[in-house]
Coordinates of C-alpha atoms in Angstrom, one line a residue:
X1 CA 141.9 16.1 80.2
X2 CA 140.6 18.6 82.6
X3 CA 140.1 22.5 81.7
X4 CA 143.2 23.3 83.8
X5 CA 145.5 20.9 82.1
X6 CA 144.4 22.1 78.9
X7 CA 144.4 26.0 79.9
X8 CA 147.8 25.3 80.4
X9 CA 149.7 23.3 77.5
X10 CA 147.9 26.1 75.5
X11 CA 149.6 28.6 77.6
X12 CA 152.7 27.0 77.0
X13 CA 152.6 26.4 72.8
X14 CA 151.5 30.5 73.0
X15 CA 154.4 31.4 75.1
X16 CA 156.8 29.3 73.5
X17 CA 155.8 30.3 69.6
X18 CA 155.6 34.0 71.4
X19 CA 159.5 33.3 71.9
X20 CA 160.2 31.6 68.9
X21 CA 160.5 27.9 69.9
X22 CA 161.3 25.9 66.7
X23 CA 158.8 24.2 65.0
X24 CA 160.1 20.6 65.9
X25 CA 160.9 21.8 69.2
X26 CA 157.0 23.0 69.4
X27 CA 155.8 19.4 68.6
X28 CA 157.9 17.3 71.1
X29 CA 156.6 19.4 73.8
X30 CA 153.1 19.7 72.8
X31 CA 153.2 16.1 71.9
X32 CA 154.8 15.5 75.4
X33 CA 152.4 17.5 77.3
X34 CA 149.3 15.9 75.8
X35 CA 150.6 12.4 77.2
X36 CA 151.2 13.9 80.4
X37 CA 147.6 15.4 80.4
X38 CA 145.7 11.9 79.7
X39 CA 145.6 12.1 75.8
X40 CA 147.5 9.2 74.9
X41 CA 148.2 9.5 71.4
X42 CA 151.0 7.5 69.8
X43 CA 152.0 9.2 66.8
X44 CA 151.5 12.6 65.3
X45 CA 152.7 14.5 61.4
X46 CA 152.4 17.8 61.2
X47 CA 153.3 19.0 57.5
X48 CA 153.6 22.7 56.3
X49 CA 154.6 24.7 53.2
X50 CA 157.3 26.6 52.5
X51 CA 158.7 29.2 50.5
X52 CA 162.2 28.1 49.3
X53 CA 163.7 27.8 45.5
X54 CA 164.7 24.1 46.5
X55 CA 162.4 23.2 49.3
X56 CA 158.8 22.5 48.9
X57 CA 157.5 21.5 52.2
X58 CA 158.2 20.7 55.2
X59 CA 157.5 17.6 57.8
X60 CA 157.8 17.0 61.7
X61 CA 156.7 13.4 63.0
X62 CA 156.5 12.3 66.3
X63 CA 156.4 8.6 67.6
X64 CA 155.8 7.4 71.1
X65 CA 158.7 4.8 70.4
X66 CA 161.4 7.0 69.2
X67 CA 163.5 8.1 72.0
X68 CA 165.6 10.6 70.4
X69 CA 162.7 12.5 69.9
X70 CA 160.6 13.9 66.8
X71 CA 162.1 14.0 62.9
X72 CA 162.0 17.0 60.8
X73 CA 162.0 16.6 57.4
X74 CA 162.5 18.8 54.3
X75 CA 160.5 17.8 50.9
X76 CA 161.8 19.1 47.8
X77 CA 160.2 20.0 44.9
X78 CA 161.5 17.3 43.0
X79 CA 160.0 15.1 45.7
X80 CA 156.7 16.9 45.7
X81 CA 156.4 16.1 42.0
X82 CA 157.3 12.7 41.9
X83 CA 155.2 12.1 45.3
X84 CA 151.6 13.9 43.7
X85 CA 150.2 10.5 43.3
X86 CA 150.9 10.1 47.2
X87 CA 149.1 13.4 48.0
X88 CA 146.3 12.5 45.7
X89 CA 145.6 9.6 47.6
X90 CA 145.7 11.1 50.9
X91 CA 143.6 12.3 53.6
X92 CA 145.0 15.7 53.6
X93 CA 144.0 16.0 49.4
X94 CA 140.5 14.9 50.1
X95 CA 139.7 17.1 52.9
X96 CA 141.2 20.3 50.6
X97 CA 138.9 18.9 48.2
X98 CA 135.9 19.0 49.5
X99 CA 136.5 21.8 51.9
X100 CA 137.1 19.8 55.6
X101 CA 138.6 21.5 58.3
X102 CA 138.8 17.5 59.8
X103 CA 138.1 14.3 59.6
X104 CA 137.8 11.1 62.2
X105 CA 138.0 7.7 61.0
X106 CA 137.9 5.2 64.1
X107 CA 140.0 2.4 62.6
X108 CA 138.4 -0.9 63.9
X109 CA 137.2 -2.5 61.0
X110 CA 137.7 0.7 58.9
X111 CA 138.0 0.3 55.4
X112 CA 141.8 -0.2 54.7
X113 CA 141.2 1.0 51.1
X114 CA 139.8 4.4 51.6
X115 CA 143.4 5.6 52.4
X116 CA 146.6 3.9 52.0
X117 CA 147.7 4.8 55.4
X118 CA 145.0 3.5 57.0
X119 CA 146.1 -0.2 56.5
X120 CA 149.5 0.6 57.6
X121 CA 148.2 2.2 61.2
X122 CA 145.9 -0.5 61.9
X123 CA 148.7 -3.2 60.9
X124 CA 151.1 -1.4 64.1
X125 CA 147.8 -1.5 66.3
X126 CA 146.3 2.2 66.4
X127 CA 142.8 2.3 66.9
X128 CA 141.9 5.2 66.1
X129 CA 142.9 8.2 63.7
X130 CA 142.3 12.1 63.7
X131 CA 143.2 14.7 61.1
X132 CA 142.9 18.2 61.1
X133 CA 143.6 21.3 58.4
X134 CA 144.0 24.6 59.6
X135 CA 143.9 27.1 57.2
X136 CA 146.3 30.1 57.0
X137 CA 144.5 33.3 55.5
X138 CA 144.5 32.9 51.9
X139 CA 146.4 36.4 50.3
X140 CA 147.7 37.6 53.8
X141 CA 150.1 34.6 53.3
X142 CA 153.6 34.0 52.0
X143 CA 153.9 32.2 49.0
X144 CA 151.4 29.2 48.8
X145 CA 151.7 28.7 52.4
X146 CA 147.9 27.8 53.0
X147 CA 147.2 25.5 55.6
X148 CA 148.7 23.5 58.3
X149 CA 148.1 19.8 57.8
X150 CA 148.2 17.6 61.0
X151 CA 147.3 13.9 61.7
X152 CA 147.0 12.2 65.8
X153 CA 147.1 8.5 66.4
X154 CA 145.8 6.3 69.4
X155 CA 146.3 2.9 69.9
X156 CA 144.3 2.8 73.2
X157 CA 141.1 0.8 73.3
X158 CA 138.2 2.2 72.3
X159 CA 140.5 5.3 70.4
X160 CA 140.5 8.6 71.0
X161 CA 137.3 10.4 73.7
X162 CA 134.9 13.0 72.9
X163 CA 137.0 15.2 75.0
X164 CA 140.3 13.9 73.7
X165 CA 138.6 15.3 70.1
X166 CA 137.7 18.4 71.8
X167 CA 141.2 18.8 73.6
X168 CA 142.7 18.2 70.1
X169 CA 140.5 21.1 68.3
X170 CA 141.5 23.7 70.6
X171 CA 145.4 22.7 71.3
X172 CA 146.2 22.0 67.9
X173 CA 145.0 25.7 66.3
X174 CA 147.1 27.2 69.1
X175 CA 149.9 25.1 67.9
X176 CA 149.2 25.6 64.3
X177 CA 149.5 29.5 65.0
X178 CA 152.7 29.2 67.0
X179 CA 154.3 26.8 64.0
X180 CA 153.0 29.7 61.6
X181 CA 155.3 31.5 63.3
X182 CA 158.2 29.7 63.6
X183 CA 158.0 28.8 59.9
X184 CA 157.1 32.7 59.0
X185 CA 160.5 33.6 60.7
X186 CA 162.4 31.1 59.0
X187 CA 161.3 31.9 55.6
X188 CA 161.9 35.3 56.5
X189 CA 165.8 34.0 57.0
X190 CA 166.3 32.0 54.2
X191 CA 165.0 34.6 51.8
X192 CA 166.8 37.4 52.8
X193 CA 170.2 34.7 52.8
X194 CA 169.1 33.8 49.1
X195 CA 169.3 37.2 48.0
X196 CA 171.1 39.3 50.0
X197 CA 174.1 37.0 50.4
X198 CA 174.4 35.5 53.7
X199 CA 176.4 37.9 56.0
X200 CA 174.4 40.4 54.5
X201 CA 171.0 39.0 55.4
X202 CA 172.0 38.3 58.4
X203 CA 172.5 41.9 59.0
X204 CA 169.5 43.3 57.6
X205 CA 167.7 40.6 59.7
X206 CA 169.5 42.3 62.7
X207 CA 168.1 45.8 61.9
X208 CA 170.5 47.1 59.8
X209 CA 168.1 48.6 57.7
X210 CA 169.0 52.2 57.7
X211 CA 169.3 53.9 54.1
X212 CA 172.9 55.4 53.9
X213 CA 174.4 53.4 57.0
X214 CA 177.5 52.0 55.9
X215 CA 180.8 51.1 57.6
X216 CA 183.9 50.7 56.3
X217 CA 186.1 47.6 56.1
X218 CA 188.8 46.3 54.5
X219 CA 188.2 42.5 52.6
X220 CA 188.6 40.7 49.7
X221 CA 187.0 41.2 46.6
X222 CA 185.8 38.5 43.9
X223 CA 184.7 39.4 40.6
X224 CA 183.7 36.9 38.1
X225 CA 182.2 36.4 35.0
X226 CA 181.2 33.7 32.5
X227 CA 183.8 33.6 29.4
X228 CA 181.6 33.6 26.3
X229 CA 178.3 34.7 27.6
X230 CA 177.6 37.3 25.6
X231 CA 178.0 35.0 22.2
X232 CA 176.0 32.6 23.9
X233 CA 173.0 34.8 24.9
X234 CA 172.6 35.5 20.7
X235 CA 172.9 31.7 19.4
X236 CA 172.0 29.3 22.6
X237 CA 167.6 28.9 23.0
X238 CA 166.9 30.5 26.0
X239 CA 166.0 27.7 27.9
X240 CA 169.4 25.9 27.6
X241 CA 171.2 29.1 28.0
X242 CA 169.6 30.0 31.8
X243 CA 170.3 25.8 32.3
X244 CA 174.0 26.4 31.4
X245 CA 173.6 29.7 33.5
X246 CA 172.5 28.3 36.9
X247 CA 174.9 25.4 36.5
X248 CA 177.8 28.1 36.3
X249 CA 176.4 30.2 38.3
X250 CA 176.0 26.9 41.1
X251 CA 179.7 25.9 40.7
X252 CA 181.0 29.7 41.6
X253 CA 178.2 30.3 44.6
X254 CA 179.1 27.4 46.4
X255 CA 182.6 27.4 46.0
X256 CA 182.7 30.6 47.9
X257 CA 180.1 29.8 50.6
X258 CA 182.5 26.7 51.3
X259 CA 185.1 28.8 51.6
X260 CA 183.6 31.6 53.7
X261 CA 183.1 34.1 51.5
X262 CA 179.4 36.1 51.0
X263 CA 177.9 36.4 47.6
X264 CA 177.1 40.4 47.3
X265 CA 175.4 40.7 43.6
X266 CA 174.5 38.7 40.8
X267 CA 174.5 40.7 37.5
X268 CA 173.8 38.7 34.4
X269 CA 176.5 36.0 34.4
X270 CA 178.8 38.5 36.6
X271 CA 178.9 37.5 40.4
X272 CA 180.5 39.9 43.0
X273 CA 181.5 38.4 46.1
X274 CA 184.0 39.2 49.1
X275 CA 185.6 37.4 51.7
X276 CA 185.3 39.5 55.2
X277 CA 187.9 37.4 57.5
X278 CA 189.5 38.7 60.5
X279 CA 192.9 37.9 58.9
X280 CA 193.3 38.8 55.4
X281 CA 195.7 36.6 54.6
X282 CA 193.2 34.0 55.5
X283 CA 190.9 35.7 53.2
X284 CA 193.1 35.6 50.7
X285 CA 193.7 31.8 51.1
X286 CA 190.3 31.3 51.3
X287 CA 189.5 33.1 48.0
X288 CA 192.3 31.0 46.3
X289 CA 190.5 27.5 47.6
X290 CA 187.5 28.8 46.0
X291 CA 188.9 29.5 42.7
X292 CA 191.0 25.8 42.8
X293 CA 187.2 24.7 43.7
X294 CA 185.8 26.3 40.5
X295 CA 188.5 25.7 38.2
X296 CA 188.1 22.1 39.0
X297 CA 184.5 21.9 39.0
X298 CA 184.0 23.8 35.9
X299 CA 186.3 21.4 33.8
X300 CA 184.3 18.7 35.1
X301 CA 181.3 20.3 33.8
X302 CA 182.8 21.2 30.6
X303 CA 184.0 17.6 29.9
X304 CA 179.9 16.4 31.0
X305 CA 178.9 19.1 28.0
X306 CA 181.5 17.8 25.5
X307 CA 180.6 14.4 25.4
X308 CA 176.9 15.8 24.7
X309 CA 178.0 18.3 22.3
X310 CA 176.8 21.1 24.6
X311 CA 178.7 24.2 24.7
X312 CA 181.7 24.8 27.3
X313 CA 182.8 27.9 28.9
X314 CA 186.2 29.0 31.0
X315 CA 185.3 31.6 34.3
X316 CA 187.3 35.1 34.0
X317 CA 188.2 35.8 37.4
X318 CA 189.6 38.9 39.5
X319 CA 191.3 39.1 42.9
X320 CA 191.7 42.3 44.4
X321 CA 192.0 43.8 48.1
X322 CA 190.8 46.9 49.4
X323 CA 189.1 49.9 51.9
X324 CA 185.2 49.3 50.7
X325 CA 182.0 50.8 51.9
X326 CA 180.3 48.0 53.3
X327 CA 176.1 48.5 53.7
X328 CA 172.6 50.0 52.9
X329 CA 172.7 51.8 49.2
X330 CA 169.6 53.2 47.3
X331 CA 166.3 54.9 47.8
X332 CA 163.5 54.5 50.8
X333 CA 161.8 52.4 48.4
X334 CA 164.6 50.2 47.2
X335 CA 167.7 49.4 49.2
X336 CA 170.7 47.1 48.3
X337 CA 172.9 46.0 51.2
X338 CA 176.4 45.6 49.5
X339 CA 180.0 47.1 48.6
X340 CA 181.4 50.5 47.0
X341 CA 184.0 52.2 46.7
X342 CA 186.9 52.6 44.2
X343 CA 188.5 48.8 45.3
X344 CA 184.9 47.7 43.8
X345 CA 185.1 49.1 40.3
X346 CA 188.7 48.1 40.3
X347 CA 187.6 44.5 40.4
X348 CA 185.4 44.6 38.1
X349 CA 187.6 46.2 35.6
X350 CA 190.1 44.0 35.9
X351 CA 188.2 41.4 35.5
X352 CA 187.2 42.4 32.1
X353 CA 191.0 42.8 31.5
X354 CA 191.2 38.9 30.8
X355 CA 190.3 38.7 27.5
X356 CA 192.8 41.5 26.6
X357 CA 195.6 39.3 28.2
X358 CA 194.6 35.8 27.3
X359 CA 194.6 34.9 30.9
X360 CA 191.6 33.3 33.4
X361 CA 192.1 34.8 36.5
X362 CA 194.0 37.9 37.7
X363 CA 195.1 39.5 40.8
X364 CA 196.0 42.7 41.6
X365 CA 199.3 43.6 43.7
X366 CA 197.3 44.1 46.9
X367 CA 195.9 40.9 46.9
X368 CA 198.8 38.8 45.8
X369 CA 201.1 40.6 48.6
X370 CA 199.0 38.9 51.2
X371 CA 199.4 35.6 49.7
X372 CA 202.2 33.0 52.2
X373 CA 205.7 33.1 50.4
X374 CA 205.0 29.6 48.9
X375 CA 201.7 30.8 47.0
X376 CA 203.5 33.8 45.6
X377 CA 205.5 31.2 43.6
X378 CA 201.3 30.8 41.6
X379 CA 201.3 34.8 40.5
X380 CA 203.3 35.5 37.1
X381 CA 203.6 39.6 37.2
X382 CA 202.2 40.5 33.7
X383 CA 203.2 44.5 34.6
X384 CA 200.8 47.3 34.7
X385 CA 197.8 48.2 33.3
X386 CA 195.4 51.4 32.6
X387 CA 191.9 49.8 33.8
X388 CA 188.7 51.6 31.9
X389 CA 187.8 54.3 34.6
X390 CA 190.7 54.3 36.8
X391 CA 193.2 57.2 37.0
X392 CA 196.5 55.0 38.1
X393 CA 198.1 52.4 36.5
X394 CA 197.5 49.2 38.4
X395 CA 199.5 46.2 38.2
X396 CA 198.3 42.6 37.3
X397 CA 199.2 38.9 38.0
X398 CA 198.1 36.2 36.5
X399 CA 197.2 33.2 38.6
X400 CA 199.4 30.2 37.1
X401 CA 196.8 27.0 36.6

């Protein structure tokens, strides 16, 4: 590869991580352009960390015979734990080991036993293997993010050139900085989706950062909480109790991202959420799919606990409409992106009025006068009610099962 063709794939992986190119985006091109250049290699892996509460690591591979182009893959931690033997045995875990940046193993007649994938790459005919470990900065990292871990595959005679080595050292750093990149700005996304809430994160992400900056809206609101939590906390070992906890917790978060709505605050076992549609009466349908979802789920959950002789819970839910504040809350030093307002307290209270009434989930009368004439036949009027902190009366249906 000549200095020119190389000066300029490297000024392509800058300018495209400068952009934001994703990361398996980053490797089909590079990958592409190498071939083009004269470097025929035949298959690449490029594997990274990431910082996710389900996701371990990530993969990208590239093959010369795959025509829809390179797979990305996402390794959970599960995965990661089940797979340590794997790593143990790899290239990548010796190199960490004893503190290689690469390593070059031509494979005619290499030892097939020095690495299990060795075997497998001179069985499909590559000749010759290259693998290289770019570190990351230690502390100015995210996480355990570390290093970049890549491996490059010839099957030309005679493997890979001095200068294809060289072409490699150079290219792939500037690739490992622009993948840094891509990965840095997705972690930055999914964390602030974790918690934030989606719609919320997504906004902050967007600059709305300023402390007081708040618009108004009109939505629906969610409040819900866990029915016997409290009695639990005192009697259940914590370990089961945060278990039972994230599995209740799991049931109500999804069935309100699946029906559009954004989780705004978890508080204990109480989760606030709203659903910020166009249409409020679609809101308002899509609030009752998610509690049909949760019901449902949660008796399923509770039959799975009975048959162990686990404890079982019931969700208290309430449904309420209103004018909220909708943004950035706090101090300079500590900002939450969420809802206030009276409508918000009203929720919340009225959720705690389903003990008093021996009911699972109330609405008030805004919410149910938004519901389509055949859903009003699921709201029994129980009358009204003084909620804890609120001046008026506010009447409260119960939502039949």
């Amino acid at each position: 590869m000549d200095g020119q063709t190389l000066d300029a794939i490297n000024d392509w992986v800058i300018e495209q991580g400068l952009l934001g190119l994703r990361e398996i985006d980053l490797v089909d091109g590079f990958c592409n352009r190498l071939r083009e250049g004269g470097l025929q290699i035949v298959e690449v892996a490029l594997f990274f960390d990431t910082l996710h509460p389900v996701q371990e690591s990530e993969g990208v591979f590239w093959n010369i015979a795959n025509q829809n182009g390179p797979v990305h893959r996402e390794f959970t931690r599960e995965e990661a734990i089940r797979n340590n033997h794997l790593w143990r045995g790899s290239p990548f875990h010796y190199m960490n080991e004893n503190g290689l940046s690469e390593l070059h193993i031509p494979l005619v007649d290499a030892d097939r036993s020095r690495f299990g994938i060795i075997g497998d790459l001179i069985d499909r005919g590559h000749t010759d293997y290259f693998v290289l470990m770019h570190k990351l900065g230690g502390k100015t990292t995210i996480g355990e993010i570390e290093s970049i871990y890549s491996r490059w595959s010839t099957s030309q005679p005679g493997g890979f050139s001095e200068d294809d080595l060289t072409a490699l050292r150079k290219l792939v750093a500037s690739l490992a900085l622009a993948i840094k990149s891509a990965s840095l700005s997705q972690i930055a996304r999914s964390l602030v989706e974790i918690y934030l809430g989606r719609d919320p994160g997504r906004r902050v992400l967007e600059g709305r950062i300023e402390r007081g900056k708040v618009e108004t809206i009109r939505t629906v609101l969610w409040y819900s909480d866990m029915e016997n939590y409290t009695s639990l906390s005192e009697t259940m070992e914590s370990g089961r109790l945060i278990a039972f906890l994230n599995d209740y917790a799991d049931i109500v978060i999804s069935a309100v991202h699946n029906a559009g709505g954004d989780i705004l605050k978890l508080v204990g076992d109480g989760i606030l959420a709203i659903f910020n549609h166009r249409d409020q009466r679609e809101a308002a349908r899509a609030a009752l799919q998610a509690q049909a979802d949760v019901s449902r789920r949660i008796a399923e959950l509770n039959l799975r606990r009975s048959d162990e002789g686990l404890a079982t819970t019931s969700v208290y839910l309430a449904l309420h409409e209103g004018e909220v504040f909708y943004g950035n809350v706090g101090s300079d030093e500590r900002l939450d992106f969420t809802v206030i307002g009276p409508a918000v307290n009203e929720v919340c209270r009225m959720a705690a009025m389903c003990r008093s009434v021996n009911e699972t989930a109330l609405a008030s009368r805004e919410f149910a006068a938004l519901a389509p004439e055949e859903g009003l036949k699921a709201f029994h009027n129980l009358g009204s009610f003084q909620l804890k902190g609120v001046q008026e009366q506010k009447a409260l249906f119960a939502l039949r099962q």
